[in-house]
Coordinates of N, CA and C in Angstrom, one line a residue:
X835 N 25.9 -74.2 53.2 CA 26.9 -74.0 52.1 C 26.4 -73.1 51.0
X836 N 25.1 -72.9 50.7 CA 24.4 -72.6 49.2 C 24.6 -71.1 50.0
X837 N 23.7 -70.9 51.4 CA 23.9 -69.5 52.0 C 25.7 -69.1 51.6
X838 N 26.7 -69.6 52.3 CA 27.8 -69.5 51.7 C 28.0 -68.5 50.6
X839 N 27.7 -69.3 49.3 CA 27.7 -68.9 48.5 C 27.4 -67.4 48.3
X840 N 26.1 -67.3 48.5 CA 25.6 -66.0 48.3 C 26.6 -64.8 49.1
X841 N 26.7 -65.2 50.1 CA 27.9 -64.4 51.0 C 29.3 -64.1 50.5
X842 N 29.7 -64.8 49.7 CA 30.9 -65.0 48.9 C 31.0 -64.2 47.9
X843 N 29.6 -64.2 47.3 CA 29.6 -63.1 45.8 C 29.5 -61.7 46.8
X844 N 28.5 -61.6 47.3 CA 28.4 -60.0 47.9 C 29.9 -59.6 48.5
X845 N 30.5 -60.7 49.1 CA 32.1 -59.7 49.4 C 33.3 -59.9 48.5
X846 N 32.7 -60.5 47.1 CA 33.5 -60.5 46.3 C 33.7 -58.9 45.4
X847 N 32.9 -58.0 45.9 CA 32.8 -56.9 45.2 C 33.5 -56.0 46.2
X848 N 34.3 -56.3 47.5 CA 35.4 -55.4 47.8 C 36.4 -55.7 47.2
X849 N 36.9 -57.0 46.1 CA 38.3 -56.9 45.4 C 37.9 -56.2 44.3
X850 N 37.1 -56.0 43.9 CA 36.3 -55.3 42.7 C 36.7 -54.2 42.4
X851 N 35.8 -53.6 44.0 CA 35.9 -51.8 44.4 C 36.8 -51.3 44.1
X852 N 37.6 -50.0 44.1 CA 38.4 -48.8 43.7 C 37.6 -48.3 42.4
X853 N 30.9 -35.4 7.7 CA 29.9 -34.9 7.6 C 28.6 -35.2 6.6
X854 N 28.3 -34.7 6.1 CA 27.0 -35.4 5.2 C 27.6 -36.1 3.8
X855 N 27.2 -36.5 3.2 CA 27.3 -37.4 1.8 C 26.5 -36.3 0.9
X856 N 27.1 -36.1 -0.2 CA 26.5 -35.8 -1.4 C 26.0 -37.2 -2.2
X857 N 24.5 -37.0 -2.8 CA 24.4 -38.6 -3.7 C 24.8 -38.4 -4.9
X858 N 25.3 -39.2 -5.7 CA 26.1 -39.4 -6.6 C 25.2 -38.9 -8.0
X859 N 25.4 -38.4 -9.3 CA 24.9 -38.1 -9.9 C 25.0 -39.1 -11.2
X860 N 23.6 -39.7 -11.7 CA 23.7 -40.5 -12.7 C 24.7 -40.2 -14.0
X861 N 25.0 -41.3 -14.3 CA 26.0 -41.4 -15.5 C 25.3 -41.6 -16.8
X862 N 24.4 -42.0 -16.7 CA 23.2 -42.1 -17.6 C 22.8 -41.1 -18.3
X863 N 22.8 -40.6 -19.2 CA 22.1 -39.4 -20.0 C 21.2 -39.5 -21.0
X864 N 20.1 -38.5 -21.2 CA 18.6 -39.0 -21.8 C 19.1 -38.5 -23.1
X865 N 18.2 -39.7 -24.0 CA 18.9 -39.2 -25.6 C 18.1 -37.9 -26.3
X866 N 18.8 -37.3 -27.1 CA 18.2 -36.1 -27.4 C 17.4 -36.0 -28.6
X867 N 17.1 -37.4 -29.0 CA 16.0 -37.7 -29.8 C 14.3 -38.0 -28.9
X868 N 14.5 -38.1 -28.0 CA 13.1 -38.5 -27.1 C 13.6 -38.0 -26.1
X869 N 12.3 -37.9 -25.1 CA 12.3 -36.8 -24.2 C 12.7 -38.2 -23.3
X870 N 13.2 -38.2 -21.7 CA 13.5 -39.1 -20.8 C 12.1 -39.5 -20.3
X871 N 12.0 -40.7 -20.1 CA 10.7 -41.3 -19.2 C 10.9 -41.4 -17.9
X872 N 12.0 -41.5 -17.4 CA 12.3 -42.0 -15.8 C 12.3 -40.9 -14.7
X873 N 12.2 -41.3 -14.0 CA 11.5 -40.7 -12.8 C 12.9 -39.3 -11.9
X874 N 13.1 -38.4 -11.6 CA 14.2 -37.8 -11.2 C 14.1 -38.9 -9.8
X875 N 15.3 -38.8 -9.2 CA 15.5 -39.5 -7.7 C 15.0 -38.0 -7.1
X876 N 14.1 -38.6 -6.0 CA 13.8 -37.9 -4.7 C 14.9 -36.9 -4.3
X877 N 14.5 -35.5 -4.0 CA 16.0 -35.3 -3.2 C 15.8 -35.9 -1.3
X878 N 17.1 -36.3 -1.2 CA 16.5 -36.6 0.2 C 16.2 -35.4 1.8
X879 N 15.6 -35.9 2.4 CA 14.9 -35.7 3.2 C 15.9 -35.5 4.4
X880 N 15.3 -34.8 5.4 CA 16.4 -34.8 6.8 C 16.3 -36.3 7.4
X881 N 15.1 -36.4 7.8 CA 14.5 -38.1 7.9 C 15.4 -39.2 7.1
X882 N 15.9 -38.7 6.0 CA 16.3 -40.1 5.5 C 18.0 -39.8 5.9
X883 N 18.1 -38.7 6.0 CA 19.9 -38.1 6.0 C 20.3 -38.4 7.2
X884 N 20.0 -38.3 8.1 CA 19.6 -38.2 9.4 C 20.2 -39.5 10.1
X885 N 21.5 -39.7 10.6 CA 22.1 -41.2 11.8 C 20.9 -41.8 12.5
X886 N 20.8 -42.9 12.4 CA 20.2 -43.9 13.0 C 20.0 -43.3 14.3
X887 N 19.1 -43.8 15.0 CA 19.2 -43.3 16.4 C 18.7 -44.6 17.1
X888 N 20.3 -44.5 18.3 CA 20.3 -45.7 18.9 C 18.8 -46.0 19.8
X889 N 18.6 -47.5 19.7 CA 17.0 -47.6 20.8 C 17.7 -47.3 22.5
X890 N 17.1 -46.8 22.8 CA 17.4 -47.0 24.4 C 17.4 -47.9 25.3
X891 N 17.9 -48.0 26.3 CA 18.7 -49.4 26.9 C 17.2 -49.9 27.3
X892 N 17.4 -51.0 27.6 CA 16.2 -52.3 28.4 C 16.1 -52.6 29.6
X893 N 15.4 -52.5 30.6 CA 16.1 -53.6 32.0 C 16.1 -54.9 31.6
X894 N 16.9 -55.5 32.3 CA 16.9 -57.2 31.7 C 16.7 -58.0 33.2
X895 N 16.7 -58.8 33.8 CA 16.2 -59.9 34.8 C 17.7 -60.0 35.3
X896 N 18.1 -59.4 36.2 CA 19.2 -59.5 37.3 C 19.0 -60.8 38.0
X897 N 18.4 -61.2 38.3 CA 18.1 -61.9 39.5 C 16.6 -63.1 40.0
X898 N 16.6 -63.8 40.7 CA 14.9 -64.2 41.1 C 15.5 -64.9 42.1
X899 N 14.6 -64.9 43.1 CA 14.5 -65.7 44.3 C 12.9 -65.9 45.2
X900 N 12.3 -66.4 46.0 CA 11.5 -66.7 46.4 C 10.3 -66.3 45.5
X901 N 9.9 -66.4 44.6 CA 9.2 -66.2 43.4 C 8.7 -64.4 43.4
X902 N 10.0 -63.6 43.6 CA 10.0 -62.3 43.3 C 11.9 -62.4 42.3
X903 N 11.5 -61.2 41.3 CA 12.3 -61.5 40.6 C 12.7 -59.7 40.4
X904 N 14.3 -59.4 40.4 CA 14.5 -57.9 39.8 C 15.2 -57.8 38.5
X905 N 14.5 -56.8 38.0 CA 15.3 -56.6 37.0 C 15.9 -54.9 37.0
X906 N 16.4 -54.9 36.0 CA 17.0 -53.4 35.7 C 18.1 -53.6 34.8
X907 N 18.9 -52.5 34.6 CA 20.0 -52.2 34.0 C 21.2 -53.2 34.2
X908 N 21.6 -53.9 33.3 CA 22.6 -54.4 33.9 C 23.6 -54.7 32.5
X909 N 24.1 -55.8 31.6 CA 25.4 -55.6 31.2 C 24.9 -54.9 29.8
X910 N 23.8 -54.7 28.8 CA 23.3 -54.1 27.9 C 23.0 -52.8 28.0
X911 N 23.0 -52.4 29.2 CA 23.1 -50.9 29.6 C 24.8 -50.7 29.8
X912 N 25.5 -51.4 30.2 CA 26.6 -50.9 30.4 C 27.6 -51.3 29.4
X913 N 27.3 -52.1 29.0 CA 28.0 -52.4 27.8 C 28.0 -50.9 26.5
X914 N 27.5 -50.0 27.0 CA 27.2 -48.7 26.1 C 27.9 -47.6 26.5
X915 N 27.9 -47.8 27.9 CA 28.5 -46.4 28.2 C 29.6 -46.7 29.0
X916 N 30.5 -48.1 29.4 CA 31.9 -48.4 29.9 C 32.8 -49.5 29.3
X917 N 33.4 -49.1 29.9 CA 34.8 -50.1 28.7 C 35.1 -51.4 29.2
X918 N 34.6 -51.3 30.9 CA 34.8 -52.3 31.6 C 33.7 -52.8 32.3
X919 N 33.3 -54.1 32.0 CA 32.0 -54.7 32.5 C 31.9 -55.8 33.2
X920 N 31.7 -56.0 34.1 CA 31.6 -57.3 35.0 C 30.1 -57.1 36.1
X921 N 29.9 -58.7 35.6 CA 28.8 -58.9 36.7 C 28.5 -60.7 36.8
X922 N 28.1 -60.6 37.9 CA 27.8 -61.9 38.2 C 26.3 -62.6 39.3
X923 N 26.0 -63.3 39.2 CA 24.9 -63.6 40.1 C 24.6 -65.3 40.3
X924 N 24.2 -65.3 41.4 CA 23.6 -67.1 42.2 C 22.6 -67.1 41.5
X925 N 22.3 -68.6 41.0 CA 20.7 -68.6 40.6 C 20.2 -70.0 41.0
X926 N 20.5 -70.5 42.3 CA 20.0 -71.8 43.0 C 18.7 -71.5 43.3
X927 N 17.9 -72.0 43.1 CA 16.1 -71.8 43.6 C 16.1 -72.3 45.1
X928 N 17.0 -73.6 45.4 CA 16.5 -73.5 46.5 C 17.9 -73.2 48.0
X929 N 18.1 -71.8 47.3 CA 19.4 -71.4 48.3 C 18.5 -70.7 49.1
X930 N 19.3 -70.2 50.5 CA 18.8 -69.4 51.3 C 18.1 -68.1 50.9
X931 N 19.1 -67.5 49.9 CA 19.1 -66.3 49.0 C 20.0 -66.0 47.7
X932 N 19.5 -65.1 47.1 CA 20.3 -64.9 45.7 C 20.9 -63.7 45.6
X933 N 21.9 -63.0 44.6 CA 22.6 -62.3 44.9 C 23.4 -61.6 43.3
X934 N 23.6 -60.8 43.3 CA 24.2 -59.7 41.7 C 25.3 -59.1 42.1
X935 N 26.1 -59.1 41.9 CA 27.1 -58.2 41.7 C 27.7 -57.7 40.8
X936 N 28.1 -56.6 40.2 CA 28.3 -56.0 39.0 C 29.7 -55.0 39.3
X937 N 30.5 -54.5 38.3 CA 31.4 -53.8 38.5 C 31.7 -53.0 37.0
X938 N 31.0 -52.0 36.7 CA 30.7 -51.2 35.4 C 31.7 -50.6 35.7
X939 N 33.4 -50.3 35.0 CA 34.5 -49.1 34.9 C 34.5 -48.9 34.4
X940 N 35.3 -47.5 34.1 CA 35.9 -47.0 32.9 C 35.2 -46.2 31.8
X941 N 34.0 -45.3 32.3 CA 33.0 -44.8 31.6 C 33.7 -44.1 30.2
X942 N 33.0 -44.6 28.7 CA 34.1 -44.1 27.7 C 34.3 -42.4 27.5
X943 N 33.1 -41.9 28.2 CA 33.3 -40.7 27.9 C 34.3 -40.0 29.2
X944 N 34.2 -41.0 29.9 CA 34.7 -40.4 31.3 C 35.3 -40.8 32.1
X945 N 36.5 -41.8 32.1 CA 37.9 -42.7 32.4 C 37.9 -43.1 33.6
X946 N 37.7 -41.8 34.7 CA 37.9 -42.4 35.7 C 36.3 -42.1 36.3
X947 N 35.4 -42.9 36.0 CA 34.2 -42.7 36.4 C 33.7 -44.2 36.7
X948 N 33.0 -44.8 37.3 CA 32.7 -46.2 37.5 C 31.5 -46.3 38.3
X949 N 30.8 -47.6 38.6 CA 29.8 -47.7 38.8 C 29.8 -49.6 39.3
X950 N 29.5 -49.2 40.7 CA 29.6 -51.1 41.4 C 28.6 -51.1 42.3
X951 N 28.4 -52.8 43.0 CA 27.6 -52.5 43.8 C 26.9 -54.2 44.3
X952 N 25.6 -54.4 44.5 CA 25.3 -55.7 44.3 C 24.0 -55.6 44.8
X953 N 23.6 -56.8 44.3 CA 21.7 -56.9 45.0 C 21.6 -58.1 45.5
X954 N 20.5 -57.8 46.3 CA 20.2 -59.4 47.3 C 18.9 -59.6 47.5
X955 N 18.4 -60.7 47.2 CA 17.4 -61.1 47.4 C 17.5 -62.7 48.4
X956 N 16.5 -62.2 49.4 CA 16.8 -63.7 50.7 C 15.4 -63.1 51.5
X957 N 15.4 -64.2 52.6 CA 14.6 -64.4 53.7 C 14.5 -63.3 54.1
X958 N 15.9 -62.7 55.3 CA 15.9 -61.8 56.2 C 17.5 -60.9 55.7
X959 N 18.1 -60.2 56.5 CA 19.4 -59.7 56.5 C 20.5 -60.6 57.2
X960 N 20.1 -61.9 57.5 CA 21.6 -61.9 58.3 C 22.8 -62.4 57.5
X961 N 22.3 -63.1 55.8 CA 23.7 -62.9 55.4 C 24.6 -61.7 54.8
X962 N 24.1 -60.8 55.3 CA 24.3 -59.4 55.2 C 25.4 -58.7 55.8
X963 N 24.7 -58.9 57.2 CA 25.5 -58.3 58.4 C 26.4 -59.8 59.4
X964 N 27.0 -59.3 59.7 CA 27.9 -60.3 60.5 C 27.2 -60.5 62.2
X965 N 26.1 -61.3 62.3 CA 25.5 -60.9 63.6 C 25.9 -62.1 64.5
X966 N 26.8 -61.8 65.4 CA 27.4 -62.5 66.5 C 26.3 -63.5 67.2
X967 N 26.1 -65.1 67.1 CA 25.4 -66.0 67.7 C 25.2 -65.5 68.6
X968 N 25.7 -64.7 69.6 CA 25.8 -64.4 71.4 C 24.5 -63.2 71.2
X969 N 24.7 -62.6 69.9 CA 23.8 -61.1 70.2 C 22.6 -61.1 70.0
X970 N 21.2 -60.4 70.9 CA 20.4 -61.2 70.8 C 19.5 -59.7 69.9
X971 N 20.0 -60.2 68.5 CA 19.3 -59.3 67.5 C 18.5 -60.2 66.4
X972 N 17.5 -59.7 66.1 CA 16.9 -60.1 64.9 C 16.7 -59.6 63.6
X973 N 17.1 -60.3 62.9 CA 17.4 -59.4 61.8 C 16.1 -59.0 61.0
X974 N 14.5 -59.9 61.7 CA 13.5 -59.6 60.9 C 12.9 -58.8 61.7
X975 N 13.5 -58.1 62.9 CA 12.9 -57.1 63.5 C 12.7 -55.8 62.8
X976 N 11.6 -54.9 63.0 CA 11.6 -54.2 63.0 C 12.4 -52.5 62.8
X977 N 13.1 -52.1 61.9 CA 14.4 -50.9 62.0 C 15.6 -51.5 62.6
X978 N 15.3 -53.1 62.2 CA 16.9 -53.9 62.6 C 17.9 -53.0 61.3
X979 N 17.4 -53.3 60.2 CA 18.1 -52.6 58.7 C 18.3 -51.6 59.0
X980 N 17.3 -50.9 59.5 CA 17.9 -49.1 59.3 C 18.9 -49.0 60.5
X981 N 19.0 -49.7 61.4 CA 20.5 -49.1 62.5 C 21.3 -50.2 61.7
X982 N 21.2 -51.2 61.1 CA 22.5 -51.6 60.6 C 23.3 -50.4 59.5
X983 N 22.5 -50.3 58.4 CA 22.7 -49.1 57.3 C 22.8 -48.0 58.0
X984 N 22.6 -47.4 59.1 CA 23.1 -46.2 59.6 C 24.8 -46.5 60.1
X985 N 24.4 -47.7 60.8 CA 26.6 -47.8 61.3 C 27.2 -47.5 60.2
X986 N 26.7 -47.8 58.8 CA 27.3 -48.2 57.4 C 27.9 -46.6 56.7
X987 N 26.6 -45.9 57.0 CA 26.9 -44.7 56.7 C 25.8 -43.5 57.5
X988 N 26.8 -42.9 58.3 CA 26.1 -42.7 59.8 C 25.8 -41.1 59.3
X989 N 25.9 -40.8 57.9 CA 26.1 -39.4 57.5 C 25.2 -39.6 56.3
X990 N 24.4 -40.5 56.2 CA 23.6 -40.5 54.9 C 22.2 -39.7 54.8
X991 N 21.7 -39.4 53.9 CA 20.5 -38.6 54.1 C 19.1 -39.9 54.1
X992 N 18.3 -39.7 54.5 CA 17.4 -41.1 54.3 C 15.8 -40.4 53.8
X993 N 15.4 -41.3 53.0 CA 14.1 -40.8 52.1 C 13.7 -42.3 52.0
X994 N 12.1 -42.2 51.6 CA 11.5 -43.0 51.1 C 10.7 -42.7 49.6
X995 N 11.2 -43.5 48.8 CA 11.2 -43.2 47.5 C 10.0 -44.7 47.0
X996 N 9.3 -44.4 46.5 CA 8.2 -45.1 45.5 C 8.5 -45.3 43.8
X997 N 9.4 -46.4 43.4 CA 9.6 -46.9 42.3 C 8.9 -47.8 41.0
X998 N 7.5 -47.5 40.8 CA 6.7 -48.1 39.9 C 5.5 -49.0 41.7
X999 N 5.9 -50.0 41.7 CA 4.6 -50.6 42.9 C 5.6 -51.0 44.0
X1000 N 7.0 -50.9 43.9 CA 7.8 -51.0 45.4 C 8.1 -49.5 45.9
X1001 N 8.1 -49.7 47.1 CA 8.5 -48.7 48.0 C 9.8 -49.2 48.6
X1002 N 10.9 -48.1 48.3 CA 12.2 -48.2 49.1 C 12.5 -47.1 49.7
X1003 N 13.2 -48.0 51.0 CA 14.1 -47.0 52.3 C 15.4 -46.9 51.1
X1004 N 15.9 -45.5 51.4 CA 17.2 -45.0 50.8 C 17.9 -44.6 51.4
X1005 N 19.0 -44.5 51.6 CA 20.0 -44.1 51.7 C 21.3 -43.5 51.5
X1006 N 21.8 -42.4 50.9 CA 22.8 -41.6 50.5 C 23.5 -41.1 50.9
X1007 N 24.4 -41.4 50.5 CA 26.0 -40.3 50.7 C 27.0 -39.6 49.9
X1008 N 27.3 -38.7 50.1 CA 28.2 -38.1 49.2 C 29.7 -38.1 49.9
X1009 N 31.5 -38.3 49.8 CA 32.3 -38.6 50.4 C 32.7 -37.8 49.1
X1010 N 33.3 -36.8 48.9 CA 34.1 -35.5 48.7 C 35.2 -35.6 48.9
X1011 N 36.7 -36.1 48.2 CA 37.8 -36.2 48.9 C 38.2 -35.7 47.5
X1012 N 37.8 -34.6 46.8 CA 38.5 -34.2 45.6 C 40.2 -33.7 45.9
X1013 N 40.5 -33.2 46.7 CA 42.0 -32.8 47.0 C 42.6 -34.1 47.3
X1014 N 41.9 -35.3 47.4 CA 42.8 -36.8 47.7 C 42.5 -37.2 45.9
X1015 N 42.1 -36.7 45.1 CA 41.9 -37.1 44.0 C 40.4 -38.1 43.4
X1016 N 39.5 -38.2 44.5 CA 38.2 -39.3 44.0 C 37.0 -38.7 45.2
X1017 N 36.0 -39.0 44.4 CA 34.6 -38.7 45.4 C 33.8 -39.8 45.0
X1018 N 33.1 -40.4 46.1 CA 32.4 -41.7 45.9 C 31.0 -41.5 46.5
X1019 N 29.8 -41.5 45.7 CA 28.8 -41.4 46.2 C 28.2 -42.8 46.3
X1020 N 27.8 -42.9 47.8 CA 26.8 -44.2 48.0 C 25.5 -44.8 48.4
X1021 N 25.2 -45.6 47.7 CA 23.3 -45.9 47.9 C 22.8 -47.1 48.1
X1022 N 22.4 -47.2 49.5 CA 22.1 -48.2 50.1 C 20.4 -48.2 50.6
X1023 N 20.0 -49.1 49.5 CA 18.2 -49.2 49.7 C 17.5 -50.7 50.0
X1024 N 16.4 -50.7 50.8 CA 16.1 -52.0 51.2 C 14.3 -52.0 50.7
X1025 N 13.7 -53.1 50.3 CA 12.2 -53.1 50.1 C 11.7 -54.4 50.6
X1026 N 10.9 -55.1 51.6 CA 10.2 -56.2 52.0 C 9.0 -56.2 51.8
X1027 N 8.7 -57.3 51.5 CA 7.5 -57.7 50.7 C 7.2 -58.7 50.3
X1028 N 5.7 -59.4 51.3 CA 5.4 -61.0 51.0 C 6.7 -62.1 51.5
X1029 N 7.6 -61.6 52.4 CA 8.3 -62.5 53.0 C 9.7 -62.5 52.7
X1030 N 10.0 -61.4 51.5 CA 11.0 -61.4 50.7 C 11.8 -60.1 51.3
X1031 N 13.0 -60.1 51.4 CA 14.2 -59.1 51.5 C 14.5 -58.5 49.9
X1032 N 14.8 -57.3 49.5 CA 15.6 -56.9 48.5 C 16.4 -55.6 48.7
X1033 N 17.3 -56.0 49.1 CA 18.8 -54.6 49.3 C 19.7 -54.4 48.6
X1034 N 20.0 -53.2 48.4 CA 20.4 -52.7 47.1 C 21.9 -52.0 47.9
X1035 N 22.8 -52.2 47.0 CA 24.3 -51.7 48.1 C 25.1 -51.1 46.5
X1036 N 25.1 -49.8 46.2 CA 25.9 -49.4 44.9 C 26.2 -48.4 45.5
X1037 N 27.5 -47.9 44.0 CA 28.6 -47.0 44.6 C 29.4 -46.1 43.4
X1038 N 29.1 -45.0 43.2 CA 29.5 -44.4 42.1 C 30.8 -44.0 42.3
X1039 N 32.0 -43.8 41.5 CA 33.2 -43.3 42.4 C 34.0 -42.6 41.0
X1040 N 34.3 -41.6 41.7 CA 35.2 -40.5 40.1 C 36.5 -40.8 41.0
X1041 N 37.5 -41.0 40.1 CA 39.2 -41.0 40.6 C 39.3 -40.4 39.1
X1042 N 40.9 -39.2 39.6 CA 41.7 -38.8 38.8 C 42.3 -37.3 39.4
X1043 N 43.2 -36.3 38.6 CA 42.7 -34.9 39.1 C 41.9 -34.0 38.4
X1044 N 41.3 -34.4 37.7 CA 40.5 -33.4 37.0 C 38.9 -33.8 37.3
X1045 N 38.8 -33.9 38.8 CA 37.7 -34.2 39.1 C 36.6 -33.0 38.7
X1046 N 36.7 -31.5 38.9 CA 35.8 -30.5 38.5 C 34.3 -30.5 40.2
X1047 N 34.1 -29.4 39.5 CA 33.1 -28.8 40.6 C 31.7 -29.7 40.0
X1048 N 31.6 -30.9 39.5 CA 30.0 -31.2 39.1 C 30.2 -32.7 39.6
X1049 N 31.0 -33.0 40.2 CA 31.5 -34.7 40.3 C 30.7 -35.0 41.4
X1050 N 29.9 -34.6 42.2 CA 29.1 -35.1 43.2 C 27.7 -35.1 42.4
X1051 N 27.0 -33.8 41.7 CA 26.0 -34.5 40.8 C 26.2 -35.5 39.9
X1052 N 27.4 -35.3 39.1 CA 27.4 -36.3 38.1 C 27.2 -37.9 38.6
X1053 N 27.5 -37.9 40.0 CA 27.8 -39.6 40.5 C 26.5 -39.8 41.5
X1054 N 25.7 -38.3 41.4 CA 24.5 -38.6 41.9 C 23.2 -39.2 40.8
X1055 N 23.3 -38.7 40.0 CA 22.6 -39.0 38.4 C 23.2 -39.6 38.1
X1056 N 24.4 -40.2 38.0 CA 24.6 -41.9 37.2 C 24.1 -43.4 38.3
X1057 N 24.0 -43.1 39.6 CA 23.7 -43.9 41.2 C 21.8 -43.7 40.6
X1058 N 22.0 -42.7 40.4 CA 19.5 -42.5 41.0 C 19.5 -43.0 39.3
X1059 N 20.1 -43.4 37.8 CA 19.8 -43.1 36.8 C 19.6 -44.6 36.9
X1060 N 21.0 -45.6 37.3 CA 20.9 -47.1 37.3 C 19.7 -47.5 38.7
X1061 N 19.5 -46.9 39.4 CA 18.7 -47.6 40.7 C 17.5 -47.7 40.4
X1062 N 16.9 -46.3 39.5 CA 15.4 -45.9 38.9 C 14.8 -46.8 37.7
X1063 N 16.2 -47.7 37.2 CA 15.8 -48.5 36.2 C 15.4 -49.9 37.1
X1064 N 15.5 -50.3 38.6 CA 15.1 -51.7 38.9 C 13.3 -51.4 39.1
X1065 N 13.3 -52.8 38.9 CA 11.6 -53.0 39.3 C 11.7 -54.3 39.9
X1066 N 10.7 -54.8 41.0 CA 10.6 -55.8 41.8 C 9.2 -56.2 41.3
X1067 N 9.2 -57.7 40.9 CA 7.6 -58.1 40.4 C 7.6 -59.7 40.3

């Protein structure tokens, strides 16, 4: 049942898917029988004139399961740059596996821009893949992951990327349907380690018509900007 669960959130994320101030001048005037004692005000400085400058986002603790825990980017990063935020995660210690799902829309500077996806941490892959009792696959074999993630996206480019002390298999695609109105780039990464599973399934996606000639980088650097912020520890 608890496996269940975890399986429930990860396919819950296909309903998901698709100028300056002048300072005021004293009213006060020095009498003209004595000379003034008080001090002139400072004029100010660029330093002091100068908008606050926001701190930069945090990773915060997505997740924990078999005493490996991820963090990264998740509703304090997005709460900054989308209008629409959702996310959710299992946090049973002693379930099969644990699980994140998030659904960042509505980028404010950029309407039809979004950002979804989910994380998992478990044993092995099979509440992942739908592996038929009759088929005699293992899911803790060996490049079982990488032919599953290849059926997934049989057009992806594949790299091994080193993120602080995890190494991850990657996965990428770019899907270009700007004359259908949307291009969706997708990133599918896996790391094992000390017995532990961590796969990563996000999905950048521009809808509208004013998609423009930069909409495959732009959803390539918003995909590598949120992934570069997880760390496994």
């Amino acid at each position: 049942m608890k496996r269940l669960l975890c399986l429930l959130l990860l396919l819950s994320l296909a309903v998901w898917g698709a100028g300056c101030g002048k300072q005021a001048e004293s009213s006060v005037q020095p009498s003209e029988s004595a000379p003034s004692t008080e001090t002139p005000p400072a004029a100010p400085t660029a330093a002091s004139t100068a908008a606050p400058t926001e701190a930069p986002a945090e990773a915060e603790d997505l997740l924990a399961w078999g005493g490996k825990t991820i963090s990264g980017f998740g509703r304090n990063w997005a709460e900054r740059i989308f209008s629409s935020v959702e996310a959710a995660g299992t946090d049973e210690e002693d379930a099969d596996c644990a699980s994140f799902a998030f659904d960042f829309a509505e980028m404010k500077d950029r309407p039809g821009l979004s950002l979804n996806g989910s994380i998992y941490l478990g044993k092995d892959a099979s509440v992942l893949f739908d592996i038929p009792e009759e088929a005699e696959l293992d899911p803790l074999a060996e490049g079982f992951l990488a032919e599953q993630v290849k059926a997934l996206l049989p057009e992806a480019k594949e790299e091994t990327l080193t993120l602080g002390k995890t190494v991850w298999n990657v996965r990428t695609v770019c899907q270009n349907e700007a004359e259908k109105g949307f291009v969706v780039y997708d990133l599918i990464a896996w790391s094992e380690e000390g017995g532990v599973l961590a796969y990563v399934n996000a999905a950048a996606v521009l809808n509208g018509s004013d998609i423009g000639e930069d909409a495959a980088g732009t959803l390539r650097d918003l995909a590598g900007e949120w992934f570069s912020s997880l760390e496994i520890r």
